[in-house]
Amino acid sequence: MSNLKRSIRSEMWYVLFILPGLCLFVFAVVVPLVIGAKYSFTNWDGVAPTAKYIGWDNYTQALSDSDLWAALRNTFKYAILVTVLVNLVSLLLAVLLDSYLKFRKVFRTVFFMPVAISTVLAAYIWSYNYSNGLPKLLSYFGVDMTSPLGNPDHAMMALIVISIWQGVGSPMIIYIAGLQGIPGELTESARIDGAGAFGAFRHITLPLLAPSVTINLLLVLTGSLKVFDLVFLTTGGGPAFSTQVISTFIYNVSFNSAKAGYGTALSMLFFLILVIVTIVQLAIFRRREVDL
Amino acid sequence: MKKSLIGLSAVIAMLSLSACGNSGNDASNAANSSSNSSSNTSASSESNANTSSNTTTNNTTSTNASNGDAEPVTISFMHFKSDVTDGIQKIVDQFEAENPNIKVDVQPVKYDDYYTILKTKLAGGDVVDVFTLNAGSQAKLFVDGGYVEDLTGQEFLSSFDTDVLTSQATDGKNYIMPLNAGPIAVFYNKNIFKELNLEVPRTFDAMIEDAKKIKEAGKTPFALGWKDAWTLGMWIGRDLPSNTALVANQPDFFDKLETGGSKFADNPAVKTTLDHAQQIFDLGNKDQLGLGYNDIVDLFAKGDVGMMYMGTWPLADIQKKNPDLYNTGIGYFPYPFSNDETLNKLEFNPDASLAVGSKSQHKEAAMKFLAFMASKEGGDAWVKNTNTLSYVKGATTDIAPALNDLKPYFDNGQLYNSQAYMSKTTIDWTTQLIQSLQKMFFKKDTPDQVVTALDDWVSKNHK
């Protein structure tokens, strides 16, 4: 008993340290979530001081809303492509910048720099690049280019390029850290046993890098599922719904169409989707890590 | 300047979004009130100094003395005229100079984000003393929410024509003060028109003919910044109601839409508008959906573009970028939405109107501000600094050389307001139409599919 008391007393310090973070989390996440859940059962227009309770109507409407499904398709298309491409590119860069390359510190800084730029800035830089910079440059080579952001067929790819440019920095750092944690003698002995550069990478480096892969896939996927700022600033979901992701769709429903009740119901559904995706992903990758 | 403003407003939008929780609002309210009280205390010590100096030099300033007994206050003024931020600030400076006890905290917001931010602020419990609203459905939304003070019977409303007051009334009462109005028409480059021997078109087909000739000459016929939803929305939000009410003779189409009594499929004007949209799109600058308002004003100011459908807002910008073009090179003609010359009058719309927040702590000061804006002096200041017209009786109309082209229409009363046909609907059909149109431009949807999509959307979202 006294043992328990002592351990509580000594652990109290740690609790004290999480308190600020916990408060922030409760007031910025939990409280709005609960209030939002309440509003999702009303027909609130976002302005009126009162709202009428309408039960599950918002949720049944959402399930038959073809726009919601289109937005979800766009979201997952964006998120999956970004996750795969960002991880491929950042892994490649990490391997390259972990080797004995001249100026590798300079290169690391250069590739990390876009992370430090705010998305607002990145969105304007790229909107300008797409509509003015690149077309002007290409016109010297006789190529006629229009901004891909203005074409429903290419807008999504154009967005993905921006997210890769901005997104490779952090995963790259995690991969480099992971690579540096791998003992050199393992690769060396594999080489002696006759493995080529690719073989060593495939059978030694990659399995040992698995924890970094897990965390990177998880972070990039959940991050890109929630993308809002980039889409809102570059295309606003257009043209022709081609880049309308779930978060911009919720924003438009809530504010532009003045249907805040329906919008919060959509956010609740989206919250559920995010939870499911995260649980599934964690389950899959944790198991694979153990197997390896 | 403009870009940074847009960025700033976007950041504000995001901040206000993330501060949706009660705790965030409480914190920001607390911050606001503390900054207010601190500014009040510092200002009151100032005013003490003022009154003491007033007693010594009382006979020189009569207006100061009359205001001298009032508590010094700061009122907030949020507006969506962010393209003329400097101009509005000058008007406010003029007001502050005449009312030394009232400070105005001006908060310009880009129009695209304006209503989102205003809604978030008001619903979150923030107080905005004076703000701009558009007459019609937007004003009704805020009046129904109980956020707008009733202005009926205020003395300063006598500065406006009763017709104007009636047209901007909500449920029979004046909650908003008419302020700003302007034509929306087509700017054209006189140099290009002269060079190619083109006449100012009076019908839609004639305009398209001119545009084709401009294109053959290797220039851009129409400047279209349709990346910004409002530029495209502004055009279809006028072409469609004009054709619906005046060509297809269904002036109550949008009223009925609200109650489910009409369908887009039964309105022949929809097909006309879609056809117009495709023709104009095909004759536009390249990258029609990739360029925004700022880009096309640049294009037009450079002088390579034949025509641009727009209100009077870009004039100040064009004057800055290309004074020669501004002084002699630009003309302005009413947008010919039909092929019947007698129907194609000049579109003249109310724009910003002013409202006083019902929860305002400083209503008296806010009313003084409105009274100033309603005075001849305020009206003139508005016209001079914003390059748009004012509803104030007797205010000057001299805003730009290009506007002289429209004088015959003003003199003969050949004006109309297509927005009046839509004043009773709150359905946001333009957003949906914009999406479908963009699909149509890229041949992903046929015009028939667009019409079906519109009706489906209305029936699904507004039962």
PDB file of C-alpha atoms in Angstrom, chain B residues 223-327:
ATOM      1  CA  ALA B 223     -10.817  38.380 -70.081  1.00  0.00           C
ATOM      2  CA  LEU B 224     -12.278  35.658 -67.856  1.00  0.00           C
ATOM      3  CA  GLY B 225     -10.948  35.189 -64.335  1.00  0.00           C
ATOM      4  CA  TRP B 226     -13.235  32.277 -63.625  1.00  0.00           C
ATOM      5  CA  LYS B 227     -10.942  30.622 -61.123  1.00  0.00           C
ATOM      6  CA  ASP B 228     -12.535  32.907 -58.550  1.00  0.00           C
ATOM      7  CA  ALA B 229     -16.024  31.603 -58.024  1.00  0.00           C
ATOM      8  CA  TRP B 230     -17.498  35.080 -57.689  1.00  0.00           C
ATOM      9  CA  THR B 231     -16.436  36.298 -61.136  1.00  0.00           C
ATOM     10  CA  LEU B 232     -18.232  33.435 -62.869  1.00  0.00           C
ATOM     11  CA  GLY B 233     -21.037  33.587 -60.300  1.00  0.00           C
ATOM     12  CA  MET B 234     -21.476  37.309 -60.926  1.00  0.00           C
ATOM     13  CA  TRP B 235     -21.958  36.666 -64.623  1.00  0.00           C
ATOM     14  CA  ILE B 236     -24.349  33.694 -64.478  1.00  0.00           C
ATOM     15  CA  GLY B 237     -26.120  35.357 -61.568  1.00  0.00           C
ATOM     16  CA  ARG B 238     -27.066  38.122 -64.014  1.00  0.00           C
ATOM     17  CA  ASP B 239     -27.291  36.484 -67.420  1.00  0.00           C
ATOM     18  CA  LEU B 240     -29.676  33.809 -66.147  1.00  0.00           C
ATOM     19  CA  PRO B 241     -32.162  35.981 -64.211  1.00  0.00           C
ATOM     20  CA  SER B 242     -32.161  38.580 -66.997  1.00  0.00           C
ATOM     21  CA  ASN B 243     -32.995  35.986 -69.624  1.00  0.00           C
ATOM     22  CA  THR B 244     -35.436  34.228 -67.319  1.00  0.00           C
ATOM     23  CA  ALA B 245     -37.435  37.299 -66.425  1.00  0.00           C
ATOM     24  CA  LEU B 246     -37.204  39.366 -69.579  1.00  0.00           C
ATOM     25  CA  VAL B 247     -36.766  36.931 -72.472  1.00  0.00           C
ATOM     26  CA  ALA B 248     -38.507  33.820 -71.163  1.00  0.00           C
ATOM     27  CA  ASN B 249     -41.057  35.964 -69.294  1.00  0.00           C
ATOM     28  CA  GLN B 250     -40.841  34.108 -66.002  1.00  0.00           C
ATOM     29  CA  PRO B 251     -40.133  36.953 -63.563  1.00  0.00           C
ATOM     30  CA  ASP B 252     -41.305  34.856 -60.606  1.00  0.00           C
ATOM     31  CA  PHE B 253     -39.179  31.817 -61.518  1.00  0.00           C
ATOM     32  CA  PHE B 254     -36.790  32.170 -58.559  1.00  0.00           C
ATOM     33  CA  ASP B 255     -39.592  32.939 -56.098  1.00  0.00           C
ATOM     34  CA  LYS B 256     -41.254  29.705 -57.157  1.00  0.00           C
ATOM     35  CA  LEU B 257     -37.959  27.844 -56.971  1.00  0.00           C
ATOM     36  CA  GLU B 258     -37.883  28.585 -53.257  1.00  0.00           C
ATOM     37  CA  THR B 259     -41.244  26.887 -52.748  1.00  0.00           C
ATOM     38  CA  GLY B 260     -40.570  24.040 -55.160  1.00  0.00           C
ATOM     39  CA  GLY B 261     -42.981  25.433 -57.740  1.00  0.00           C
ATOM     40  CA  SER B 262     -40.587  25.672 -60.661  1.00  0.00           C
ATOM     41  CA  LYS B 263     -37.887  23.611 -62.291  1.00  0.00           C
ATOM     42  CA  PHE B 264     -34.794  24.608 -64.216  1.00  0.00           C
ATOM     43  CA  ALA B 265     -35.837  22.122 -66.903  1.00  0.00           C
ATOM     44  CA  ASP B 266     -38.995  24.177 -67.583  1.00  0.00           C
ATOM     45  CA  ASN B 267     -37.051  27.403 -67.953  1.00  0.00           C
ATOM     46  CA  PRO B 268     -35.828  27.886 -71.555  1.00  0.00           C
ATOM     47  CA  ALA B 269     -33.496  30.666 -70.377  1.00  0.00           C
ATOM     48  CA  VAL B 270     -31.211  28.121 -68.699  1.00  0.00           C
ATOM     49  CA  LYS B 271     -30.255  26.667 -72.079  1.00  0.00           C
ATOM     50  CA  THR B 272     -29.680  30.191 -73.407  1.00  0.00           C
ATOM     51  CA  THR B 273     -27.330  30.983 -70.536  1.00  0.00           C
ATOM     52  CA  LEU B 274     -25.457  27.705 -70.942  1.00  0.00           C
ATOM     53  CA  ASP B 275     -25.058  28.462 -74.644  1.00  0.00           C
ATOM     54  CA  HIS B 276     -23.824  31.979 -73.843  1.00  0.00           C
ATOM     55  CA  ALA B 277     -21.419  30.570 -71.262  1.00  0.00           C
ATOM     56  CA  GLN B 278     -19.876  28.125 -73.719  1.00  0.00           C
ATOM     57  CA  GLN B 279     -19.465  30.788 -76.419  1.00  0.00           C
ATOM     58  CA  ILE B 280     -17.846  33.254 -74.043  1.00  0.00           C
ATOM     59  CA  PHE B 281     -15.633  30.529 -72.544  1.00  0.00           C
ATOM     60  CA  ASP B 282     -14.413  29.515 -76.015  1.00  0.00           C
ATOM     61  CA  LEU B 283     -13.522  33.127 -76.797  1.00  0.00           C
ATOM     62  CA  GLY B 284     -11.840  33.781 -73.454  1.00  0.00           C
ATOM     63  CA  ASN B 285      -8.207  34.123 -72.532  1.00  0.00           C
ATOM     64  CA  LYS B 286      -6.387  30.843 -72.217  1.00  0.00           C
ATOM     65  CA  ASP B 287      -6.536  29.224 -68.792  1.00  0.00           C
ATOM     66  CA  GLN B 288     -10.034  30.570 -68.077  1.00  0.00           C
ATOM     67  CA  LEU B 289     -10.419  28.545 -64.874  1.00  0.00           C
ATOM     68  CA  GLY B 290      -6.794  28.991 -63.796  1.00  0.00           C
ATOM     69  CA  LEU B 291      -6.749  32.797 -63.660  1.00  0.00           C
ATOM     70  CA  GLY B 292      -8.493  34.907 -61.056  1.00  0.00           C
ATOM     71  CA  TYR B 293      -9.792  38.461 -60.835  1.00  0.00           C
ATOM     72  CA  ASN B 294      -6.378  40.040 -60.168  1.00  0.00           C
ATOM     73  CA  ASP B 295      -4.834  38.236 -63.136  1.00  0.00           C
ATOM     74  CA  ILE B 296      -7.444  39.416 -65.624  1.00  0.00           C
ATOM     75  CA  VAL B 297      -7.361  43.013 -64.427  1.00  0.00           C
ATOM     76  CA  ASP B 298      -3.617  42.823 -65.130  1.00  0.00           C
ATOM     77  CA  LEU B 299      -4.311  41.368 -68.571  1.00  0.00           C
ATOM     78  CA  PHE B 300      -6.867  44.032 -69.405  1.00  0.00           C
ATOM     79  CA  ALA B 301      -4.648  46.819 -68.106  1.00  0.00           C
ATOM     80  CA  LYS B 302      -1.866  45.640 -70.406  1.00  0.00           C
ATOM     81  CA  GLY B 303      -4.167  46.399 -73.327  1.00  0.00           C
ATOM     82  CA  ASP B 304      -4.225  43.057 -75.137  1.00  0.00           C
ATOM     83  CA  VAL B 305      -7.781  42.151 -74.236  1.00  0.00           C
ATOM     84  CA  GLY B 306     -10.919  43.241 -76.053  1.00  0.00           C
ATOM     85  CA  MET B 307     -13.619  42.990 -73.417  1.00  0.00           C
ATOM     86  CA  MET B 308     -14.095  42.325 -69.712  1.00  0.00           C
ATOM     87  CA  TYR B 309     -17.424  41.868 -67.882  1.00  0.00           C
ATOM     88  CA  MET B 310     -17.017  43.594 -64.548  1.00  0.00           C
ATOM     89  CA  GLY B 311     -18.265  46.191 -62.102  1.00  0.00           C
ATOM     90  CA  THR B 312     -16.412  49.478 -61.672  1.00  0.00           C
ATOM     91  CA  TRP B 313     -13.998  48.101 -59.046  1.00  0.00           C
ATOM     92  CA  PRO B 314     -10.926  47.538 -61.230  1.00  0.00           C
ATOM     93  CA  LEU B 315     -10.872  51.160 -62.447  1.00  0.00           C
ATOM     94  CA  ALA B 316      -8.569  52.367 -59.679  1.00  0.00           C
ATOM     95  CA  ASP B 317      -6.214  49.473 -60.372  1.00  0.00           C
ATOM     96  CA  ILE B 318      -6.191  50.115 -64.119  1.00  0.00           C
ATOM     97  CA  GLN B 319      -5.538  53.800 -63.516  1.00  0.00           C
ATOM     98  CA  LYS B 320      -2.484  52.875 -61.476  1.00  0.00           C
ATOM     99  CA  LYS B 321      -1.152  50.298 -63.941  1.00  0.00           C
ATOM    100  CA  ASN B 322      -1.879  52.003 -67.249  1.00  0.00           C
ATOM    101  CA  PRO B 323      -2.969  55.655 -66.925  1.00  0.00           C
ATOM    102  CA  ASP B 324      -3.060  56.194 -70.702  1.00  0.00           C
ATOM    103  CA  LEU B 325      -5.500  53.369 -71.219  1.00  0.00           C
ATOM    104  CA  TYR B 326      -7.562  54.561 -68.268  1.00  0.00           C
ATOM    105  CA  ASN B 327      -7.846  58.103 -69.570  1.00  0.00           C
TER     106      ASN B 327
END
